[in-house]
Every structure is written in C-alpha cells, then in structure tokens.
PDB file of C-alpha atoms in Angstrom:
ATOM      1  CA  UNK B   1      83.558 105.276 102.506  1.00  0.00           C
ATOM      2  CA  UNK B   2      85.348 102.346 103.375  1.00  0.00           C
ATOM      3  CA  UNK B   3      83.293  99.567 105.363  1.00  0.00           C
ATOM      4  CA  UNK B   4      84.334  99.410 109.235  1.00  0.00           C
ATOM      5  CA  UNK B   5      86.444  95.968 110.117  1.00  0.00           C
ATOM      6  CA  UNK B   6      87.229  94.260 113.446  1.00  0.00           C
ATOM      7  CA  UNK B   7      89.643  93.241 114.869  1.00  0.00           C
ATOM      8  CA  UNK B   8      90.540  90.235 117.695  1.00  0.00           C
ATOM      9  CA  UNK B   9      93.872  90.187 119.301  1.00  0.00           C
ATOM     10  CA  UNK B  10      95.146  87.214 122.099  1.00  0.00           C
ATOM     11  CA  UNK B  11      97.991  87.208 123.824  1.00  0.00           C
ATOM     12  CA  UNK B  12      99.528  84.474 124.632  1.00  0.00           C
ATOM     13  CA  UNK B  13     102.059  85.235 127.852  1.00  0.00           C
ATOM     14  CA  UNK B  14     103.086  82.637 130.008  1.00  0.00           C
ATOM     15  CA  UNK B  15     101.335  85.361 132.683  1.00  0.00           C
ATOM     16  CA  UNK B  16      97.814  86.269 132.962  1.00  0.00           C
ATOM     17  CA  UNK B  17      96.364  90.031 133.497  1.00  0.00           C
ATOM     18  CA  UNK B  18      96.391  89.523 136.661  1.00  0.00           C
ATOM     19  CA  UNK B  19      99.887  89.142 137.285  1.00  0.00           C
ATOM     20  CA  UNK B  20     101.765  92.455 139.130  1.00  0.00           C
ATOM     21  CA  UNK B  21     104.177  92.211 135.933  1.00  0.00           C
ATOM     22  CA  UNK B  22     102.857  94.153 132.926  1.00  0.00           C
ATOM     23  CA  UNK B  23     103.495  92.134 129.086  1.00  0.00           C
ATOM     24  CA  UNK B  24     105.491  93.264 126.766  1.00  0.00           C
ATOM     25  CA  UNK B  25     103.200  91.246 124.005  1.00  0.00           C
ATOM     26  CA  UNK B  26     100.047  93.626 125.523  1.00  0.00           C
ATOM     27  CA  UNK B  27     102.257  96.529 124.830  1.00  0.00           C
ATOM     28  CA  UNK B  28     103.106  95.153 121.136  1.00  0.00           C
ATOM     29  CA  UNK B  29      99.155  94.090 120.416  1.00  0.00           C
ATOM     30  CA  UNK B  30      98.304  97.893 121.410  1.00  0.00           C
ATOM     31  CA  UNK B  31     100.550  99.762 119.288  1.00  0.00           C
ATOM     32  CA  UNK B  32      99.382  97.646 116.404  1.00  0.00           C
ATOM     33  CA  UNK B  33      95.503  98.188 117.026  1.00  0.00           C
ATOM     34  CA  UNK B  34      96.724 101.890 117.100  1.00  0.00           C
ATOM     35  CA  UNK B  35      97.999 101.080 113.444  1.00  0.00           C
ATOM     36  CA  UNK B  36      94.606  99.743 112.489  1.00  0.00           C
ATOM     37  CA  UNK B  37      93.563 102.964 113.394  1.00  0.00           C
ATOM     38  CA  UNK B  38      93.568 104.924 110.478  1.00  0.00           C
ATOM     39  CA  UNK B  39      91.938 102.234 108.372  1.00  0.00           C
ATOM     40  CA  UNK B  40      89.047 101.898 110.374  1.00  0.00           C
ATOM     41  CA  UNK B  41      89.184  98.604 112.525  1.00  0.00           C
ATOM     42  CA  UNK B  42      88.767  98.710 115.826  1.00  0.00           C
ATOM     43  CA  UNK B  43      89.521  95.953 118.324  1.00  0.00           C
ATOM     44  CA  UNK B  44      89.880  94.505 121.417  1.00  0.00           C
ATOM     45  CA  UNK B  45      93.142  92.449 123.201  1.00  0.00           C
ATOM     46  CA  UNK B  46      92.328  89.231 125.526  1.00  0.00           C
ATOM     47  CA  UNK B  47      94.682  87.349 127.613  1.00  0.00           C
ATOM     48  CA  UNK B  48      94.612  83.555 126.775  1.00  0.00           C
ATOM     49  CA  UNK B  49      95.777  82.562 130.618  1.00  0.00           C
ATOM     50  CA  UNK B  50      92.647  84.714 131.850  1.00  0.00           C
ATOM     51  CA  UNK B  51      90.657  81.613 130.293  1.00  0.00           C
ATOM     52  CA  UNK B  52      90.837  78.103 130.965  1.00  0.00           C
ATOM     53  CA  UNK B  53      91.576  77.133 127.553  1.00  0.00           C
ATOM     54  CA  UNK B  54      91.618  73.260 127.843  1.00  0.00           C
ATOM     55  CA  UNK B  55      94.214  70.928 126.208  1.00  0.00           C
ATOM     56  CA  UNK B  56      92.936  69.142 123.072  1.00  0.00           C
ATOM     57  CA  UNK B  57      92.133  69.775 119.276  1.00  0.00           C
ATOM     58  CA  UNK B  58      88.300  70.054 119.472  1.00  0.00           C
ATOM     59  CA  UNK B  59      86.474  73.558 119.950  1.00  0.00           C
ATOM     60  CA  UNK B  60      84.680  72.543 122.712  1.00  0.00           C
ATOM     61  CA  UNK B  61      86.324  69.776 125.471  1.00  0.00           C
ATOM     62  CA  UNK B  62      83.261  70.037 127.929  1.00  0.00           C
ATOM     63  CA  UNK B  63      82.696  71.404 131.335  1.00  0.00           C
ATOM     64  CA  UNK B  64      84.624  74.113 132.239  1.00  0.00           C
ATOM     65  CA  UNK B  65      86.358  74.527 128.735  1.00  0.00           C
ATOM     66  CA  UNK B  66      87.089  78.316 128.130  1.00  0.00           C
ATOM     67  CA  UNK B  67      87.809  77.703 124.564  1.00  0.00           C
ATOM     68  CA  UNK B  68      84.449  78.558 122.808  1.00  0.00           C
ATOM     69  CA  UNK B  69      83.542  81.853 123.802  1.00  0.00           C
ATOM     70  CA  UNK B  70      87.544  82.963 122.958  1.00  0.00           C
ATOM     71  CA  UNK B  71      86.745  80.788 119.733  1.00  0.00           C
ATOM     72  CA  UNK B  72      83.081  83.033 118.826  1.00  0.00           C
ATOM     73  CA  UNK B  73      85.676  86.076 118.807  1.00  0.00           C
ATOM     74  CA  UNK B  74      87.992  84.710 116.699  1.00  0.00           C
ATOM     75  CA  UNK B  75      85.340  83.772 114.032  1.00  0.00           C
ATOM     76  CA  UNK B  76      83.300  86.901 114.646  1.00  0.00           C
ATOM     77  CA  UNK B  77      86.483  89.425 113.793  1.00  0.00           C
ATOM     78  CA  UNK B  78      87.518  90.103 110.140  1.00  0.00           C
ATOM     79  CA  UNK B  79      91.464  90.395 111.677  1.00  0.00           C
ATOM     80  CA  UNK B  80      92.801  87.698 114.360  1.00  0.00           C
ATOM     81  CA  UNK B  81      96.300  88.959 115.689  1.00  0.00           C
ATOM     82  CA  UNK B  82      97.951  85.843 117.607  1.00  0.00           C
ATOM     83  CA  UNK B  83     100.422  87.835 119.952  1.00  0.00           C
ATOM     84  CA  UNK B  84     103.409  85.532 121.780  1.00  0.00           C
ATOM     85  CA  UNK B  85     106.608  85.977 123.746  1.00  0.00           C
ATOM     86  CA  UNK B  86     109.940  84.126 122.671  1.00  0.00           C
ATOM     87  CA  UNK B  87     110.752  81.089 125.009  1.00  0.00           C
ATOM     88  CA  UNK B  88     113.424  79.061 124.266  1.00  0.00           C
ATOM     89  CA  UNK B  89     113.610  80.201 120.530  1.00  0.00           C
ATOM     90  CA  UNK B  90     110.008  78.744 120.251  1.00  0.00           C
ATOM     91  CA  UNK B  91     106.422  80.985 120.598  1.00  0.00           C
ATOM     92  CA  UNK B  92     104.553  80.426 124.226  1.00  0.00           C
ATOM     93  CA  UNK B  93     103.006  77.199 125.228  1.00  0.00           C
ATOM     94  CA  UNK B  94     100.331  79.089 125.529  1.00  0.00           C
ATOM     95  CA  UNK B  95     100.240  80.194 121.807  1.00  0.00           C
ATOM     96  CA  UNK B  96     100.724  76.910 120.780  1.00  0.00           C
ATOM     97  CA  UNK B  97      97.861  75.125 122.948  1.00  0.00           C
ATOM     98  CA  UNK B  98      95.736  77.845 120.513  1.00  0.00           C
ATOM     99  CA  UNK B  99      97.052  76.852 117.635  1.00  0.00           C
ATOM    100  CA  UNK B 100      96.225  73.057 118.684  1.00  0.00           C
ATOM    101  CA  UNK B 101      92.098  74.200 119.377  1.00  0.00           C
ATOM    102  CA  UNK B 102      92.280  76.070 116.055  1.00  0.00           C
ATOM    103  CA  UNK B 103      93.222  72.761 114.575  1.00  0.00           C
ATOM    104  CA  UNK B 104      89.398  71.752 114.985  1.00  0.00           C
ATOM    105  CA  UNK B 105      88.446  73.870 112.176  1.00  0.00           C
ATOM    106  CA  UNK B 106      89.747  71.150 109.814  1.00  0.00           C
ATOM    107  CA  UNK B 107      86.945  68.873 110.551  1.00  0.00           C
ATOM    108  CA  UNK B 108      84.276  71.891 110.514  1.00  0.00           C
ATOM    109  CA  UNK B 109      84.217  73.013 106.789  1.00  0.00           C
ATOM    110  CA  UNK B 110      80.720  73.995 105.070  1.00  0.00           C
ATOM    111  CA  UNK B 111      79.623  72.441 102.149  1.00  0.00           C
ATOM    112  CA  UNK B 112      81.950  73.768 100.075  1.00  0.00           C
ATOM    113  CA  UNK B 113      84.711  72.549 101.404  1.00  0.00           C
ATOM    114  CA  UNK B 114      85.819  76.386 103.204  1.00  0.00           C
ATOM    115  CA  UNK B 115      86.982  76.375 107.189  1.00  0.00           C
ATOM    116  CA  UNK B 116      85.033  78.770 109.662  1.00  0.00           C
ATOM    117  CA  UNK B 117      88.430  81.116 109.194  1.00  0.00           C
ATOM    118  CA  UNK B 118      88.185  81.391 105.453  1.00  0.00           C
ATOM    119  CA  UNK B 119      87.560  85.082 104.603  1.00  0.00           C
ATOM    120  CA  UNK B 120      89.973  85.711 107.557  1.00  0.00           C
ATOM    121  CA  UNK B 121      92.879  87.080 107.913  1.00  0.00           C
ATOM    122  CA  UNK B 122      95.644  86.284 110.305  1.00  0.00           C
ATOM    123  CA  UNK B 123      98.702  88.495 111.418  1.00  0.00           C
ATOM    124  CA  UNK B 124     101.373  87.869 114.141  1.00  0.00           C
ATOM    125  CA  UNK B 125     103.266  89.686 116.924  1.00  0.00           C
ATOM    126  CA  UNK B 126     106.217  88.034 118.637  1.00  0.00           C
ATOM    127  CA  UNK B 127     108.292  90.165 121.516  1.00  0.00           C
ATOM    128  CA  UNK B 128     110.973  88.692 123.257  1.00  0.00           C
ATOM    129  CA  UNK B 129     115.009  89.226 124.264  1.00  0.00           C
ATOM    130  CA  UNK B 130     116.114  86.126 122.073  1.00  0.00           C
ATOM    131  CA  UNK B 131     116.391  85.001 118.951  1.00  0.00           C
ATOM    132  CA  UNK B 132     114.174  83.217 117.123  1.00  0.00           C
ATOM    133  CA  UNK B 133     111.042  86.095 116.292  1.00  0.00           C
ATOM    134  CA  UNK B 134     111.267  84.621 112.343  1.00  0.00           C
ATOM    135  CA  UNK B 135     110.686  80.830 113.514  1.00  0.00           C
ATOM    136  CA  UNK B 136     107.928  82.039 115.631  1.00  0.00           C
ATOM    137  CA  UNK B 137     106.585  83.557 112.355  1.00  0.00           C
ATOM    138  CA  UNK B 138     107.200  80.323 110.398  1.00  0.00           C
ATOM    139  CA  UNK B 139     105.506  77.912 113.212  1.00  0.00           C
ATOM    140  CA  UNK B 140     102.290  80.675 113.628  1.00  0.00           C
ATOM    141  CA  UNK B 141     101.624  81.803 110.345  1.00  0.00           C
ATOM    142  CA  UNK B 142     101.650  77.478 108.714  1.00  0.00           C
ATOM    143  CA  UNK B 143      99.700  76.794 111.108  1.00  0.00           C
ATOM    144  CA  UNK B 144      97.086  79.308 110.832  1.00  0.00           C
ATOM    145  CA  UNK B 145      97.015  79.021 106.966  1.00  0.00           C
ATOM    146  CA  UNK B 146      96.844  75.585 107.804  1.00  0.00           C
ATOM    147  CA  UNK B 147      93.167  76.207 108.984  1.00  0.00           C
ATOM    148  CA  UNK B 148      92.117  78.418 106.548  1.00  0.00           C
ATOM    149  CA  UNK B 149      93.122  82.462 107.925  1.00  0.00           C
ATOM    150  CA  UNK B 150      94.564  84.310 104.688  1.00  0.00           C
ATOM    151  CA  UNK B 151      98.204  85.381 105.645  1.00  0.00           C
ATOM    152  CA  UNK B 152      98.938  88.985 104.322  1.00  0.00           C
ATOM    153  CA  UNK B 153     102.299  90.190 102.633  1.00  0.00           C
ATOM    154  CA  UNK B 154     104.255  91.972 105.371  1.00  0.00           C
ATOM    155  CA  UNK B 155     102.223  90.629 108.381  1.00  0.00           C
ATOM    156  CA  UNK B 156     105.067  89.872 110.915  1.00  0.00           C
ATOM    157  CA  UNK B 157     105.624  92.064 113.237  1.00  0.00           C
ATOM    158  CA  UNK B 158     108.671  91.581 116.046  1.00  0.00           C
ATOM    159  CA  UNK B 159     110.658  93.600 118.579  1.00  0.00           C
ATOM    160  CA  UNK B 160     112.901  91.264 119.579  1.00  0.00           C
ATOM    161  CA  UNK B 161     115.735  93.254 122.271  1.00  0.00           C
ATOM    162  CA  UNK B 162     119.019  91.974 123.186  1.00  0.00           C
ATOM    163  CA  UNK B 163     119.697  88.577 124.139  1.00  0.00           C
ATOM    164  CA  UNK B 164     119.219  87.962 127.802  1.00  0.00           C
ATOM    165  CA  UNK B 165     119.334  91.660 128.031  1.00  0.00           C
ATOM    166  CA  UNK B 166     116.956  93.656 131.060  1.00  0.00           C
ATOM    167  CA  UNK B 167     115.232  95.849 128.608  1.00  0.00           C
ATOM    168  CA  UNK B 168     111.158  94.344 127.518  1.00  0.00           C
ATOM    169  CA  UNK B 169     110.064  96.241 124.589  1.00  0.00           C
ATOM    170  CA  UNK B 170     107.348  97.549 127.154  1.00  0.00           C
ATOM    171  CA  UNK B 171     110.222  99.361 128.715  1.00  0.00           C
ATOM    172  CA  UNK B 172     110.746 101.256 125.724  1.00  0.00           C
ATOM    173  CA  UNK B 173     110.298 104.997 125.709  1.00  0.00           C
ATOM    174  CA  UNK B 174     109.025 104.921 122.271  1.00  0.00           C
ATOM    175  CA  UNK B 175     108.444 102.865 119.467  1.00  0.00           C
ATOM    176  CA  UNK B 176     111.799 101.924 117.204  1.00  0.00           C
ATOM    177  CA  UNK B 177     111.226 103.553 113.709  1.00  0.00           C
ATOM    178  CA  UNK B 178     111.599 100.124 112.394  1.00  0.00           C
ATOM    179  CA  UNK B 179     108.965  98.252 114.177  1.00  0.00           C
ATOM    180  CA  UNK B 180     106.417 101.280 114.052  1.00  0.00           C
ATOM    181  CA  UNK B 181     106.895 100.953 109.971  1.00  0.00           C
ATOM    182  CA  UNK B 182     106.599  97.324 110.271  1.00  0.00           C
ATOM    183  CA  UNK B 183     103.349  97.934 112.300  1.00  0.00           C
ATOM    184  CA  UNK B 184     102.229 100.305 110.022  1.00  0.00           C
ATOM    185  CA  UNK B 185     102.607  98.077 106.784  1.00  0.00           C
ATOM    186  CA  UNK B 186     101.296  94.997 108.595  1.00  0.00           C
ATOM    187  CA  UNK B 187      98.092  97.253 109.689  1.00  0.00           C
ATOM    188  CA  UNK B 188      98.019  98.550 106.317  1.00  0.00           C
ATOM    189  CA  UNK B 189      98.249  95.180 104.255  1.00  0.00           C
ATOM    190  CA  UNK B 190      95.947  93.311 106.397  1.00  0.00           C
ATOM    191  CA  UNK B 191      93.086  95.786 106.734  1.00  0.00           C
ATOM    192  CA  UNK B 192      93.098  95.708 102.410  1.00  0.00           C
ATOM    193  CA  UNK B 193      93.207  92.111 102.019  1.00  0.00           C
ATOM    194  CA  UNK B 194      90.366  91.799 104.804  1.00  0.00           C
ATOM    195  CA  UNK B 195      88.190  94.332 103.113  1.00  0.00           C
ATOM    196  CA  UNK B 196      88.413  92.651  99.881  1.00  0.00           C
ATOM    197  CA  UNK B 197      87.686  89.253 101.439  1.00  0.00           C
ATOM    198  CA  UNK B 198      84.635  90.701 103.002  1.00  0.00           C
ATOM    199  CA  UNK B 199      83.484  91.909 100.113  1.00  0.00           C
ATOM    200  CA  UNK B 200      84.108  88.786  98.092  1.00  0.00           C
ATOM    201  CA  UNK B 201      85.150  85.463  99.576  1.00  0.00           C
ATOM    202  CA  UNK B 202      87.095  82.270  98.626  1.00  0.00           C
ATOM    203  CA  UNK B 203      84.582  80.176  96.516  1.00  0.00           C
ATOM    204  CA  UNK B 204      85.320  76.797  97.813  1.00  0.00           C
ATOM    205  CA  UNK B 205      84.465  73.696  95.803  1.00  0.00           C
ATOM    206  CA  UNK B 206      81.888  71.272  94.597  1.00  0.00           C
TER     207      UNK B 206
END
C-alpha cells in the first residue's frame, strides 16, 4: 500500500477569506486537492492575506511576523502548491512577498549542503482573465527550485478566461476537460515524484 502524503496549498489573492468576494485561486487549489485524491494526499488550503506575512527575506522578522507558523506548514507537507491570480501579466504581490521569505532557506542548509525544501516538491496554480499564466509559471517555479522544492514534469496548472472578460473560473459550471486533465497529470506526477523522494532523498555533499 502506498504511504499517505500531505499536502500544503496558499493562496495568494490580493483578498483575504474574509472578503464578501469568493477566489477563483481557492476554487482552482480545491479541485486540485480533489486530484490528489486518488493518490492518497490529503491537504489543507490557507490564505496568505489571513496572515501578516511581513516584508523581508528572513523566516522570522520579529514581533508580530506571521511568516513562521505558514513557514512550519510548508516544511512539514511532502507537496507545497503556491496558488496566484494574474495581475498585470505578473503572479500576486502577495505570491511574490512568499517567494521573497522562501528565499531564507538559502542561508539555512544542513550539513550537507541540502535546503529545508529538499525532498519537496513544488507545483503551481495560476487563474486569471489575462495573459500571462506561462510567465507566472516561469517566475514561480525558478524561484522555488531556486530554494531547493523538486519541480515535477507537468506541474502547471492554469485556467486563464478571456481577457478582461466577466467570467472567474469560479464562475464556471464545471471544470474545462482541459484543465481537469491538466489537474489530473499535475496531481498524478507530483504525488510519484514526492513518494519517491520520501522514500529516498537528495544526498547532498561533503
């Protein structure tokens, strides 16, 4: 029987839960923990906004920093999903302030030389009514193999409507085919690559 996994999925929307608007990127980050489904990892979805993530590049910046306890989940999860809206072509602020407190994890490698994300793997799930879901992909997925998550084949997953259009994908009635095969493969890819990290991990060096 194949050992359980977890999963840890933020979204990044300019609007916390909160707000009377519902997110699109929610909507996205459930269907794919409904993909995970079948390969036995279970998650959980946070909103970034409903934490005061402070600006900076260290994984803790003091009083009233919201940033380690988000940071304990990332690190305890065999799966991180970064979810983010388009703005502007570009992912969220909001996204990108996470990337920039996952940049700490260069200074915090063990002994032999591996990052506290090594053995992890990293997917991505961009929504918006622009262009620009595969430069989103780009910027995310460098950046998060920058600090050591493993990046599987097939991992980015997009519903991107049409531009400047009135329909969110949380509007949809149902999933596209498309995108529910894309969530399926990215689910499938990244649950196999996690499993075999788990069972055997990067060596480092020295």
């Amino acid at each position: 029987m194949a050992a359980k996994l977890t999963a840890f999925a933020l979204n990044c929307s300019l609007k916390p839960s909160s707000a009377a608007e519902t997110s699109s990127t929610d909507k996205m980050l459930a269907d794919l923990l409904d993909a995970f489904e079948p390969h036995d990892v279970t998650g959980e979805i946070v909103r970034a906004l409903d934490h005061d993530i402070k600006p900076g590049v260290e994984s803790d910046m003091g009083e009233g920093d919201g940033w380690p306890a988000i940071r304990e989940q990332i690190i305890a999860a065999d799966i991180f999903i970064l979810g983010t809206p388009i703005w502007m072509g570009q992912p969220s602020s909001v996204a990108k302030r996470v990337l920039e407190r996952l940049d700490a994890f260069l200074g915090e490698a063990d002994d032999k030389g591996r990052m506290p994300a090594a053995g992890k793997v990293a997917l991505v799930a961009v929504v918006g009514n622009e262009d620009g879901a595969h430069h989103c992909h780009a910027a995310c997925f460098q950046a998060l193999n920058d600090v050591g998550f493993t990046v599987p084949a097939n991992a980015g997953c997009y519903w991107v409507g049409e531009a400047m259009g009135s329909v969110d994908y949380k509007d949809l009635d149902q999933i596209p085919k498309s995108v529910k095969e894309t969530l399926g493969m990215a689910a499938s890819n990244a649950a196999h690559l996690a499993r075999l990290l788990k069972g055997e991990t990067y060596p480092g060096i020295g």
